[in-house]
Amino acid sequence: MPPPAVRRRSLLPLGLVLPASLALGLALGYPLVRQVVLSLQEFGLAQQFGQPPTWIGLGNYRELLGGDDLWPVVRRTVVFCFANAALTFGIGVGLALLMARMSRVVRVATQVGLLLAWAMPVVAAMTVFQFLFDRDYGVVNAALTGLGLDYDGHNWLIEPWSFFMVATIVVVWMSVPFVAFTVHASLTQVPEDVVEAAEIDGAGAWQRFVHVVLPSIRPVLVVVAMLQVIWDLRVFTQIYSLQRAGGTTDETHLLGTYIHALGIKGGDFGMASAAAMFMLALTVVLTAPYIVMMIKQEREH
Amino acid sequence: MNRREEAVRIQRTLAVAATVALLAVAGACGSEDSDDKASGGGPDKADLVVWINGTDTPQEARDWLKKTFEEQNPGSTLTIEQQEWEGLVERFTTALTSEDQAPDVVEVGNTQAPTFTTVGAFSDLTDDLDDLGGDDLLQGFVDGATIDGKTYAVPYYAGSTYVFYRKDLFKKAGITEVPTTMDEFVEAAGKLKAESGEKDFSGYWLPGKDWRDAAALLWNADGDFAVPDGDEWKGNLSSDESVAGLTAFQDLYESASGAAADANEADPVTPFCAGKIGMMSRPGWVYGMLTDKKSGCPDLAKQVGVFALPGDDGEPAPVLLGGSDIAIPAKSPNQDLARKALALMLSDDYQSILAKAGLTPAKESLASALGDDEFAQASIEAASNAKLTPAAANWATVEGKMILEDLFSQIAQGGDVEELAAEADETLTAELN
């Protein structure tokens, strides 16, 4: 180690950090401040076109939290989020472990397939999935009917639970590749000599995985799981396009589409901002355990 | 117009011309894209963007507009950007508030217009009304876009849906005459469905979310969506008359429609060309889509006949008075040029092209351009008893939030009409006031 340099006050580091922090502060801070301000105002279409808004304090929050529209949406969002995050995580990690054992050719083929799913634009994917699950001309109904099941003219989107099942398939299909790639990359970083040593010491495959491999990829798993929860909490495009294809809009709102309906469709930006603040708080609460875990890990190292 | 006004107008024109000339000189000294805000009416050369919705406006009209505008305004261009009807309210809410994004001329559904006129999204067109056609313009549309004596949008075209039916299927089902009352109509729809024996066949194609066509059943029973209540609006779907109308919708859906209960009316061509439709209510221009060689099915389209949906009393049923307005977004930087484009869209030439395509022109004097075939007759008959949605300022947010789509879809799914109607009334009352 080099000897500690004599501390000299230099403005250079500050100067290097400042532009980036300013840009970040503006890009993240302005919308947030605006959102807080809006949530405290009566801000409708007329205000959007230039009328001065009125301040109503916590009026929007009272109406939002006191009404009976929000809570079913929150329940739905949380359940959908964790179901999707868990499925994605499980399938993604499983695939990553599998990939580590595949022959080169098969692995490359799998990776190309995953990459294609990952690279597919959401709207294009949604169009394809809508075709697949179409009531009259969909492949899924045709295939199930071909198997002798009574799925002729079955409407997949009309019942909320099967609407969300289709949404889950799309969301999981699109997010598995990220998990699989990231975890696979971290698996290649597990030092082989340690695993070998454990084997020599008589650890079985399962013991090696739990006690050697898992601890060394844990930081990656935590980050991936947290990102997945955040993404699945904010899911929007998939639900929005499925709502346009069918189903009952009011029964299939998740927080993202609910806020969109309040603001952009309904022209009540004050309420929409209040709901967005609520969603922000929810995200923080739900991801807090992961963040704590991450901070702990940092300390351990 | 009196002399003083004339003088003022000339002065103003001169002032604008002078400013424009100055700007042109200034522009020559470098700045290529001069969007100087000093000139109230905007630059004399610009690239105009016109938003037209859906496929209603025929290609011939679009080509004519672009060509004529660019000939008359050398140096300027006009681009038509086609928008989807679905989600239009959302796009207006975001795009019309920003000078960079606002197009220069927009088409807006006649029932959606009041929401945007009341908040100041459109420029005041009151002074231009006379030049655009004055009393010749469809008065109901002008009234709908007028607040406190100022008019912010002008009619583009009108059109109510009327019934398309398959003559061959009528014959097969033994229906010898076109229905003349609502009862006969419902009976014919059921017969066609029974004759086909197919689950996804529609004796009368009525997707569950198509409240615009289902409105005829509501109004036919003397019901309505909402009624004025002092200065406010009150949801009226749970009144006895409305419940009767909604129940009629539920019965008709169950007995005759093969369309999905959660589908909308956006694509009638696919099921029609698949032979899955006996009757359907569509605007006249849909016939053009059916006869199109590429996207339609000209052979099946030959079997199409049309009639206006009959009401209980044998007169045409009260169907929704559909149609569009055109307006100039207040934030458009090219106000003067936009007015020129708008004037072209209301010119006799342009409106006659629309009329030929089956759209009721915005000027009464051009009604004869519709022709006198059965399509024109059905169109005129259907419009004769047509009705508008409640004239509440917030109506567009009801459409934006899909409140009626949800309601009718749930009724089509077999839900309890009275319960659903009562819930919807609460939502409507909250949304409209």
XYZ file of C-alpha atoms in Angstrom:
734
model
C 0.000 0.000 0.000
C 1.254 3.481 -0.803
C 1.775 5.754 2.167
C -1.165 8.030 2.872
C -0.730 11.277 0.988
C -0.663 14.525 2.858
C -4.175 15.841 2.815
C -4.454 18.872 0.595
C -7.604 20.784 0.103
C -8.391 20.538 -3.539
C -11.481 21.761 -5.322
C -10.970 19.279 -8.119
C -13.074 16.427 -6.717
C -15.853 18.833 -5.890
C -15.699 20.293 -9.376
C -15.876 16.833 -10.874
C -18.860 15.781 -8.821
C -20.830 18.991 -9.096
C -22.041 18.896 -12.731
C -23.274 15.345 -12.420
C -25.032 15.988 -9.120
C -26.609 19.128 -10.491
C -27.931 17.306 -13.542
C -29.169 14.464 -11.373
C -30.719 16.833 -8.861
C -32.568 18.680 -11.592
C -33.681 15.597 -13.467
C -34.899 13.774 -10.373
C -35.644 16.691 -8.114
C -37.774 18.858 -10.352
C -40.413 16.207 -11.127
C -40.513 15.171 -7.484
C -40.973 18.727 -6.223
C -43.583 19.361 -8.892
C -45.375 16.183 -7.896
C -45.455 17.196 -4.236
C -46.727 20.662 -5.157
C -49.398 19.273 -7.494
C -50.594 16.814 -4.886
C -51.424 19.728 -2.598
C -53.412 21.581 -5.253
C -56.724 21.323 -6.969
C -55.231 20.943 -10.429
C -57.526 19.916 -13.277
C -57.693 20.347 -17.037
C -58.401 24.086 -16.714
C -55.174 24.536 -14.728
C -53.334 22.457 -17.277
C -54.358 25.062 -19.846
C -53.275 28.040 -17.775
C -55.796 28.810 -14.983
C -54.198 29.429 -11.594
C -54.523 26.401 -9.281
C -55.952 26.537 -5.763
C -54.105 25.166 -2.737
C -56.134 22.631 -0.830
C -53.577 21.285 1.617
C -54.026 17.588 2.191
C -57.467 17.525 0.556
C -56.381 15.218 -2.249
C -54.791 12.779 0.196
C -57.857 12.755 2.415
C -60.120 12.026 -0.532
C -57.754 9.397 -1.906
C -57.081 7.484 1.313
C -60.632 7.912 2.603
C -62.299 6.785 -0.624
C -62.895 3.166 -1.512
C -61.280 3.228 -4.943
C -57.644 3.116 -3.920
C -57.407 0.161 -1.549
C -58.554 -2.608 -3.894
C -56.041 -1.280 -6.419
C -53.258 -1.337 -3.812
C -54.089 -4.918 -2.796
C -54.114 -6.009 -6.418
C -50.838 -4.217 -7.120
C -48.985 -5.744 -4.178
C -50.204 -9.272 -4.890
C -49.421 -8.934 -8.585
C -46.004 -7.474 -7.807
C -44.866 -10.218 -5.458
C -46.354 -13.045 -7.496
C -44.566 -11.776 -10.593
C -41.309 -10.960 -8.850
C -41.242 -14.404 -7.204
C -42.024 -16.245 -10.433
C -39.497 -14.248 -12.411
C -36.867 -14.723 -9.761
C -37.468 -18.443 -9.416
C -37.490 -19.156 -13.133
C -34.575 -16.797 -13.775
C -32.310 -18.316 -11.121
C -33.285 -21.818 -12.219
C -32.365 -20.996 -15.796
C -29.064 -19.477 -14.699
C -28.120 -22.639 -12.795
C -29.148 -24.719 -15.760
C -27.096 -22.585 -18.106
C -23.987 -23.211 -16.005
C -24.369 -26.921 -16.749
C -25.247 -26.703 -20.432
C -22.904 -27.575 -23.258
C -21.606 -24.555 -25.109
C -23.900 -24.884 -28.131
C -27.061 -25.332 -26.098
C -26.067 -22.475 -23.823
C -25.502 -20.077 -26.701
C -28.839 -21.090 -28.219
C -30.579 -20.492 -24.880
C -28.883 -17.154 -24.463
C -29.878 -16.021 -27.940
C -33.481 -16.993 -27.173
C -33.437 -15.114 -23.894
C -31.846 -12.117 -25.512
C -34.551 -11.968 -28.162
C -37.295 -12.024 -25.538
C -35.445 -9.319 -23.624
C -34.920 -7.163 -26.700
C -38.522 -7.352 -27.915
C -40.266 -3.986 -27.617
C -43.092 -4.223 -25.096
C -45.783 -2.978 -27.430
C -44.800 -5.474 -30.112
C -44.797 -8.268 -27.561
C -48.215 -7.177 -26.342
C -49.618 -7.301 -29.859
C -48.321 -10.834 -30.285
C -49.724 -11.962 -26.933
C -53.091 -10.391 -27.734
C -53.151 -12.381 -30.962
C -52.224 -15.555 -29.073
C -55.018 -15.114 -26.543
C -57.616 -13.707 -28.956
C -61.074 -15.035 -28.257
C -62.047 -15.883 -31.832
C -58.806 -16.313 -33.735
C -56.223 -17.012 -31.019
C -53.698 -19.838 -31.170
C -54.138 -20.681 -27.484
C -57.854 -21.348 -27.824
C -57.302 -23.296 -31.035
C -54.615 -25.447 -29.404
C -56.634 -26.139 -26.255
C -59.709 -26.957 -28.325
C -57.541 -29.241 -30.451
C -56.589 -31.100 -27.283
C -60.261 -31.786 -26.746
C -60.867 -29.116 -24.109
C -63.802 -26.737 -24.233
C -61.961 -23.528 -25.025
C -63.789 -22.536 -28.195
C -64.496 -18.812 -27.898
C -63.029 -18.659 -24.406
C -62.470 -15.057 -23.349
C -59.207 -14.792 -21.439
C -59.443 -11.150 -20.517
C -62.997 -10.854 -19.278
C -62.399 -12.291 -15.795
C -59.922 -10.241 -13.749
C -58.029 -13.309 -12.494
C -57.416 -14.709 -15.957
C -56.675 -11.171 -17.220
C -53.888 -11.018 -14.653
C -52.766 -14.498 -15.543
C -52.161 -13.393 -19.122
C -50.460 -10.244 -17.838
C -48.258 -12.378 -15.583
C -47.195 -14.596 -18.457
C -46.138 -11.554 -20.474
C -44.383 -9.786 -17.609
C -42.505 -12.881 -16.465
C -41.599 -13.819 -20.032
C -40.096 -10.390 -20.562
C -38.181 -10.111 -17.287
C -36.765 -13.624 -16.862
C -33.857 -12.978 -19.266
C -32.475 -10.155 -17.122
C -32.468 -12.300 -14.000
C -31.054 -15.313 -15.830
C -28.203 -13.333 -17.398
C -27.252 -11.455 -14.264
C -27.302 -14.507 -12.023
C -25.476 -16.592 -14.603
C -22.771 -13.937 -14.798
C -22.391 -13.971 -11.035
C -22.212 -17.775 -11.013
C -19.197 -17.658 -13.302
C -17.474 -15.512 -10.673
C -17.770 -18.100 -7.914
C -14.138 -19.184 -7.259
C -13.817 -22.756 -8.468
C -11.098 -23.747 -5.976
C -13.440 -22.998 -3.084
C -16.126 -25.218 -4.565
C -13.543 -27.931 -5.188
C -12.256 -27.666 -1.642
C -15.776 -28.097 -0.330
C -16.189 -31.146 -2.545
C -12.984 -32.660 -1.246
C -14.201 -31.983 2.286
C -17.180 -34.185 1.437
C -19.919 -31.619 0.794
C -22.733 -32.912 -1.427
C -24.112 -30.955 -4.384
C -26.902 -29.378 -2.364
C -24.587 -28.484 0.526
C -22.090 -26.945 -1.852
C -24.847 -24.854 -3.426
C -26.321 -23.654 -0.152
C -23.128 -23.071 1.784
C -20.621 -22.077 -0.858
C -22.266 -20.849 -4.053
C -25.242 -19.073 -2.535
C -23.301 -16.875 -0.106
C -20.973 -15.699 -2.846
C -23.774 -14.692 -5.212
C -26.036 -13.330 -2.491
C -25.294 -9.623 -3.146
C -26.326 -10.066 -6.773
C -29.475 -11.968 -5.806
C -30.531 -9.226 -3.406
C -30.094 -6.495 -5.998
C -31.906 -8.494 -8.661
C -34.788 -9.284 -6.329
C -35.118 -5.664 -5.308
C -35.080 -4.407 -8.888
C -37.683 -7.002 -9.776
C -40.005 -5.856 -7.001
C -39.630 -2.237 -8.061
C -40.265 -3.040 -11.726
C -43.251 -5.230 -11.055
C -44.722 -2.608 -8.783
C -44.547 -0.047 -11.544
C -45.784 -2.280 -14.341
C -47.826 -0.188 -16.739
C -47.563 -0.873 -20.455
C -48.633 -4.513 -20.267
C -51.743 -3.750 -18.224
C -52.569 -0.681 -20.285
C -52.496 -2.537 -23.589
C -54.432 -5.500 -22.226
C -57.085 -3.098 -20.934
C -57.426 -1.734 -24.426
C -57.806 -5.252 -25.780
C -60.546 -6.274 -23.374
C -61.487 -6.808 -19.777
C -63.170 -4.368 -17.431
C -60.945 -1.332 -16.997
C -62.085 -0.562 -13.488
C -61.478 -4.095 -12.201
C -58.032 -4.470 -13.728
C -56.319 -1.280 -12.643
C -52.938 -1.562 -10.962
C -51.441 1.542 -9.364
C -49.712 2.622 -12.573
C -52.814 2.517 -14.765
C -54.943 3.849 -11.913
C -52.800 6.978 -11.625
C -52.804 7.339 -15.395
C -56.597 7.110 -15.429
C -56.924 9.719 -12.685
C -54.591 12.195 -14.327
C -54.226 11.835 -18.042
C -57.610 10.286 -18.799
C -59.648 11.972 -16.101
C -57.893 15.327 -16.049
C -57.425 15.429 -12.260
C -53.705 15.952 -11.902
C -53.851 16.881 -8.219
C -55.375 13.542 -7.238
C -53.094 11.689 -9.624
C -50.049 13.273 -7.982
C -51.315 12.375 -4.536
C -51.741 8.784 -5.712
C -48.246 8.861 -7.203
C -46.839 10.048 -3.862
C -48.617 7.159 -2.208
C -47.061 4.776 -4.715
C -43.622 6.230 -4.005
C -44.129 5.649 -0.291
C -45.323 2.108 -0.974
C -42.242 1.396 -3.081
C -39.974 2.629 -0.308
C -41.774 0.535 2.309
C -41.718 -2.612 0.176
C -38.073 -2.303 -0.793
C -36.805 -1.168 2.611
C -35.912 -4.708 3.765
C -33.768 -5.212 0.674
C -32.031 -1.908 1.127
C -31.288 -2.744 4.751
C -29.919 -6.091 3.619
C -27.728 -4.384 1.041
C -26.341 -1.909 3.533
C -25.541 -4.763 5.918
C -23.676 -6.595 3.190
C -21.667 -3.477 2.419
C -20.632 -3.298 6.066
C -19.660 -6.936 6.196
C -17.180 -6.525 3.381
C -69.570 44.191 -41.367
C -69.493 47.958 -40.935
C -66.876 50.314 -42.196
C -65.069 50.771 -38.893
C -64.573 47.086 -38.482
C -63.446 46.871 -42.047
C -60.884 49.590 -41.418
C -59.637 47.936 -38.256
C -59.383 44.648 -40.050
C -57.360 46.194 -42.872
C -55.099 47.915 -40.363
C -54.562 44.676 -38.561
C -53.822 42.854 -41.765
C -51.313 45.525 -42.731
C -49.680 45.340 -39.318
C -49.400 41.590 -39.580
C -48.028 41.877 -43.100
C -45.449 44.419 -41.946
C -44.404 42.242 -39.048
C -44.187 39.241 -41.279
C -42.062 41.190 -43.775
C -39.742 42.296 -40.992
C -39.495 38.767 -39.738
C -38.730 37.498 -43.185
C -35.826 39.934 -43.393
C -34.645 38.987 -39.939
C -35.008 35.356 -40.861
C -32.835 35.856 -43.902
C -29.998 36.932 -41.637
C -29.338 33.525 -40.274
C -32.016 32.007 -38.066
C -33.561 29.260 -40.117
C -36.346 28.361 -37.791
C -37.833 31.674 -36.751
C -40.622 31.048 -34.310
C -40.727 34.598 -33.125
C -43.612 35.143 -30.764
C -43.925 38.837 -31.610
C -46.234 38.040 -34.519
C -49.520 36.999 -32.965
C -50.686 35.147 -36.036
C -47.504 33.203 -36.563
C -45.063 33.084 -39.446
C -46.211 33.186 -43.044
C -44.357 30.001 -43.840
C -44.450 26.960 -41.655
C -44.792 23.229 -41.595
C -48.344 22.642 -40.484
C -49.456 19.505 -38.709
C -53.077 18.437 -38.931
C -54.443 15.698 -36.687
C -57.133 13.584 -38.253
C -58.651 10.725 -36.325
C -59.233 7.191 -37.446
C -59.822 6.184 -41.037
C -63.048 8.175 -41.438
C -61.529 10.849 -43.668
C -60.994 9.351 -47.138
C -57.547 9.438 -48.716
C -58.826 11.584 -51.583
C -59.744 14.360 -49.160
C -56.367 14.153 -47.442
C -54.496 14.407 -50.720
C -56.642 17.320 -51.850
C -56.049 19.212 -48.612
C -52.284 18.768 -48.704
C -51.989 19.681 -52.366
C -54.292 22.687 -52.256
C -52.796 24.109 -49.083
C -49.251 23.797 -50.329
C -50.173 25.373 -53.680
C -51.873 28.316 -52.029
C -49.129 28.817 -49.455
C -45.841 28.358 -51.254
C -43.036 27.542 -48.864
C -45.339 25.959 -46.319
C -46.103 22.300 -45.970
C -49.006 20.434 -44.462
C -48.654 17.035 -42.880
C -51.604 14.944 -41.808
C -50.928 12.812 -38.760
C -53.557 10.180 -38.206
C -54.544 9.632 -34.576
C -56.505 6.788 -33.066
C -59.951 7.662 -31.730
C -59.142 5.533 -28.735
C -57.019 7.467 -26.276
C -57.559 10.792 -28.055
C -58.592 12.575 -24.853
C -55.292 11.541 -23.252
C -53.252 12.791 -26.183
C -55.068 16.129 -26.216
C -54.480 16.551 -22.504
C -50.750 16.216 -22.948
C -50.033 17.569 -26.429
C -52.309 20.610 -26.532
C -50.695 22.224 -23.505
C -47.266 22.556 -25.024
C -46.264 24.845 -27.829
C -43.718 22.352 -29.132
C -46.112 19.452 -29.316
C -49.412 21.071 -30.198
C -50.510 20.365 -33.759
C -51.976 23.266 -35.746
C -55.403 21.862 -36.562
C -57.141 19.023 -34.729
C -60.218 16.926 -35.299
C -62.118 16.256 -32.098
C -65.212 14.141 -31.451
C -68.276 16.355 -31.132
C -69.086 14.949 -27.702
C -65.507 15.474 -26.518
C -65.215 19.077 -27.714
C -66.948 20.873 -24.778
C -64.413 19.595 -22.253
C -61.589 21.222 -24.182
C -63.438 24.378 -25.196
C -64.280 25.194 -21.562
C -60.663 25.013 -20.435
C -59.252 27.210 -23.175
C -57.480 24.547 -25.213
C -58.724 25.943 -28.529
C -58.471 29.336 -30.205
C -61.524 31.549 -30.472
C -63.023 31.162 -33.953
C -66.038 33.466 -33.464
C -64.746 36.103 -35.892
C -64.088 33.530 -38.584
C -67.507 31.870 -38.400
C -69.043 33.971 -41.164
C -66.217 33.257 -43.561
C -66.359 29.572 -42.770
C -70.008 29.190 -43.648
C -72.004 31.055 -41.001
C -75.561 29.832 -40.711
C -74.872 27.129 -43.252
C -72.774 25.208 -40.702
C -74.519 22.428 -38.765
C -75.993 24.497 -35.946
C -76.063 21.765 -33.281
C -72.334 21.291 -33.624
C -71.602 25.026 -33.493
C -73.775 25.359 -30.383
C -71.999 22.475 -28.705
C -68.677 24.254 -29.142
C -69.908 27.694 -28.064
C -69.511 29.023 -24.544
C -70.489 32.499 -23.392
C -71.075 33.559 -26.971
C -67.668 32.474 -28.220
C -67.193 29.575 -30.601
C -64.048 27.471 -30.278
C -64.650 24.668 -32.759
C -66.554 24.216 -35.994
C -68.247 21.123 -37.414
C -66.160 18.827 -39.599
C -68.717 16.206 -40.513
C -71.702 14.511 -38.957
C -72.809 10.971 -39.178
C -74.980 8.594 -37.270
C -74.668 4.886 -37.545
C -77.307 2.955 -39.429
C -77.906 -0.744 -39.858
C -75.964 -2.774 -42.431
C -77.566 -6.161 -43.119
C -76.782 -9.215 -45.236
C -79.559 -9.645 -47.798
C -78.648 -13.285 -48.433
C -78.855 -14.173 -44.742
C -82.201 -12.384 -44.418
C -83.528 -14.555 -47.224
C -82.118 -17.711 -45.657
C -83.748 -16.927 -42.333
C -87.055 -16.221 -44.058
C -87.110 -12.526 -43.213
C -88.829 -10.989 -46.186
C -89.027 -7.358 -45.118
C -86.672 -4.920 -43.502
C -87.731 -4.398 -39.840
C -89.837 -1.288 -39.295
C -90.121 -1.290 -35.491
C -87.700 -2.042 -32.694
C -89.566 -5.256 -31.837
C -89.312 -6.522 -35.388
C -85.650 -5.594 -35.405
C -84.898 -7.534 -32.218
C -86.848 -10.502 -33.563
C -84.938 -10.452 -36.850
C -81.618 -10.321 -34.986
C -82.593 -13.373 -32.924
C -83.766 -15.260 -35.993
C -80.523 -14.650 -37.859
C -78.537 -15.883 -34.879
C -80.686 -18.992 -34.471
C -80.466 -19.751 -38.189
C -76.663 -19.689 -38.099
C -76.368 -21.996 -35.097
C -72.881 -20.618 -34.370
C -71.774 -19.310 -31.012
C -69.637 -16.485 -32.382
C -72.150 -15.413 -35.046
C -73.930 -12.104 -34.533
C -77.514 -11.701 -35.669
C -76.860 -8.146 -34.589
C -73.194 -7.362 -33.932
C -73.062 -5.503 -30.630
C -69.692 -5.648 -28.841
C -70.189 -5.214 -25.097
C -68.263 -1.957 -24.874
C -70.084 -0.296 -27.770
C -72.164 2.090 -25.650
C -72.418 4.526 -28.532
C -74.666 2.162 -30.458
C -76.295 0.745 -27.349
C -77.344 4.319 -26.489
C -80.127 3.957 -29.074
C -81.755 1.282 -26.899
C -81.420 3.475 -23.816
C -82.949 6.498 -25.529
C -85.587 4.407 -27.270
C -86.889 3.543 -23.775
C -86.845 7.276 -22.875
C -83.834 6.822 -20.602
C -80.669 8.914 -20.594
C -77.135 8.891 -19.195
C -77.417 12.003 -17.069
C -79.853 14.870 -16.596
C -79.329 18.484 -15.497
C -79.976 19.042 -11.807
C -79.963 22.757 -11.097
C -76.473 23.910 -12.054
C -75.140 20.401 -11.803
C -75.528 17.069 -13.526
C -76.965 13.899 -12.088
C -76.442 10.342 -13.286
C -79.766 9.046 -14.569
C -79.016 5.445 -15.503
C -80.935 3.983 -12.582
C -84.220 5.692 -13.493
C -86.956 3.222 -14.449
C -86.798 4.210 -18.113
C -83.016 3.881 -18.263
C -83.057 0.507 -16.530
C -85.621 -0.679 -19.083
C -83.341 0.521 -21.876
C -80.252 -1.109 -20.372
C -82.178 -4.335 -19.881
C -83.199 -4.220 -23.544
C -79.504 -3.923 -24.352
C -78.691 -6.922 -22.165
C -81.441 -9.008 -23.779
C -80.386 -8.046 -27.285
C -76.744 -8.775 -26.524
C -77.559 -12.178 -25.094
C -80.016 -13.216 -27.757
C -78.285 -11.930 -30.855
C -74.679 -10.771 -30.462
C -71.712 -13.062 -30.902
C -69.157 -10.334 -30.247
C -67.152 -10.416 -27.021
C -68.712 -8.707 -24.026
C -65.449 -6.845 -23.448
C -64.740 -5.900 -27.056
C -65.289 -2.507 -28.636
C -66.614 -1.564 -32.053
C -63.266 -0.566 -33.564
C -62.998 -3.461 -36.030
C -66.211 -4.572 -37.713
C -64.432 -5.613 -40.912
C -62.758 -8.789 -39.645
C -65.919 -10.437 -38.280
C -68.037 -9.198 -41.169
C -65.662 -10.599 -43.763
C -65.468 -13.855 -41.818
C -69.217 -14.152 -42.368
C -69.975 -13.755 -38.678
C -72.311 -10.766 -38.902
C -75.962 -10.637 -39.990
C -76.605 -7.011 -39.019
C -74.499 -4.252 -37.521
C -74.840 -0.531 -36.833
C -71.967 1.322 -38.427
C -71.328 4.750 -39.952
C -71.653 4.973 -43.717
C -67.964 5.130 -44.503
C -67.493 1.585 -43.188
C -69.025 0.425 -46.475
C -65.895 1.707 -48.184
C -63.794 -0.506 -45.925
C -65.916 -3.567 -46.712
C -65.601 -3.085 -50.459
C -61.863 -2.450 -50.302
C -60.043 -5.164 -52.247
C -57.101 -5.398 -49.878
C -58.577 -5.070 -46.406
C -62.232 -5.856 -47.085
C -64.309 -8.475 -48.846
C -65.987 -7.020 -51.965
C -67.935 -10.207 -52.693
C -69.681 -10.331 -49.335
C -70.146 -6.569 -49.423
C -72.355 -6.999 -52.494
C -74.936 -8.594 -50.208
C -75.123 -5.528 -47.982
C -78.315 -3.536 -47.641
C -78.904 -0.689 -45.216
C -81.739 0.852 -43.221
C -82.070 3.279 -40.339
C -82.567 1.558 -36.981
C -86.307 1.760 -36.254
C -87.671 2.850 -32.864
C -90.701 1.535 -30.982
C -93.028 3.868 -32.855
C -91.800 2.921 -36.308
C -89.952 6.185 -36.721
C -86.126 6.094 -36.822
C -84.742 5.280 -33.365
C -82.887 7.999 -31.447
C -79.328 7.050 -32.315
C -76.219 8.909 -31.222
C -75.524 11.996 -33.303
C -71.950 11.235 -34.092
C -69.472 13.409 -35.843
C -66.437 15.557 -35.471
C -65.453 19.145 -34.924
C -62.261 20.811 -36.039
C -60.421 23.337 -33.948
C -57.127 25.167 -33.706
C -55.147 24.490 -30.538
C -54.545 27.772 -28.685
C -50.889 26.813 -28.314
C -50.246 26.380 -32.022
C -47.649 28.939 -33.084
C -49.117 29.127 -36.603
C -52.546 30.584 -35.947
C -52.986 32.359 -39.299
C -51.878 29.445 -41.435
C -53.936 27.074 -39.328
C -57.005 29.198 -40.061
C -56.287 28.864 -43.769
C -56.032 25.080 -43.492
C -59.225 24.969 -41.446
C -61.011 27.081 -44.052
C -59.926 24.603 -46.728
C -61.345 21.733 -44.709
C -64.704 23.486 -44.652
C -64.571 24.488 -48.320
C -67.259 23.155 -50.622
C -64.682 21.138 -52.559
C -63.330 19.331 -49.531
C -66.707 18.793 -47.900
C -68.084 17.351 -51.143
C -65.349 14.711 -51.104
C -66.398 13.796 -47.550
C -70.031 13.640 -48.619
C -69.215 11.301 -51.477
C -67.587 8.979 -48.944
C -70.808 8.841 -46.939
C -70.064 11.453 -44.277
C -72.743 14.082 -43.692
C -71.033 17.356 -44.659
C -70.608 20.189 -42.180
C -72.668 22.544 -44.357
C -76.380 22.041 -44.810
C -76.271 23.343 -48.375
C -74.075 20.405 -49.367
C -76.385 17.672 -48.054
C -77.397 16.807 -51.609
C -73.779 15.787 -52.283
C -74.520 12.662 -50.252
C -76.403 11.391 -53.293
C -79.798 9.701 -53.216
C -78.957 6.008 -53.009
C -80.096 3.847 -50.109
C -76.980 4.759 -48.102
C -77.759 8.465 -48.361
C -81.378 7.828 -47.428
C -80.494 5.709 -44.415
C -77.975 8.294 -43.351
C -80.466 11.175 -43.555
C -83.178 9.149 -41.826
C -80.884 8.057 -39.012
C -79.771 11.627 -38.409
C -83.370 12.876 -38.367
C -83.955 11.646 -34.816
C -80.371 11.564 -33.550
C -79.425 12.697 -30.052
C -76.329 14.035 -28.329
C -74.709 12.847 -25.132
C -75.352 15.097 -22.092
C -73.923 18.564 -22.748
C -71.859 18.545 -19.552
C -68.467 20.242 -19.719
C -66.707 17.206 -18.261
C -68.238 14.653 -20.583
C -64.891 13.868 -22.253
C -63.431 12.571 -18.995
C -66.347 10.134 -18.761
C -65.295 8.906 -22.189
C -61.603 9.052 -21.296
C -62.037 6.949 -18.179
C -64.061 4.301 -20.048
C -66.857 4.515 -17.489
C -69.573 3.628 -19.978
C -67.444 0.974 -21.670
C -67.096 -0.742 -18.292
C -70.793 -0.410 -17.488
C -72.105 -1.781 -20.775
C -69.502 -4.524 -20.813
C -70.556 -5.676 -17.357
C -74.213 -5.592 -18.337
C -73.373 -7.649 -21.416
C -71.645 -10.150 -19.134
C -74.991 -10.706 -17.472
C -74.537 -8.412 -14.473
C -77.413 -7.091 -12.378
C -78.638 -4.083 -14.363
C -80.158 -2.098 -11.487
C -77.131 -2.538 -9.267
C -74.633 -1.646 -11.995
C -76.708 1.346 -13.096
C -76.874 2.703 -9.546
C -73.097 2.396 -9.192
C -72.539 4.055 -12.554
C -74.822 6.937 -11.553
C -72.626 7.680 -8.583
C -69.536 7.700 -10.769
C -71.217 9.875 -13.415
C -72.468 12.403 -10.877
C -69.006 12.645 -9.326
C -67.307 12.946 -12.697
C -69.641 15.483 -14.334
C -69.654 18.063 -11.550
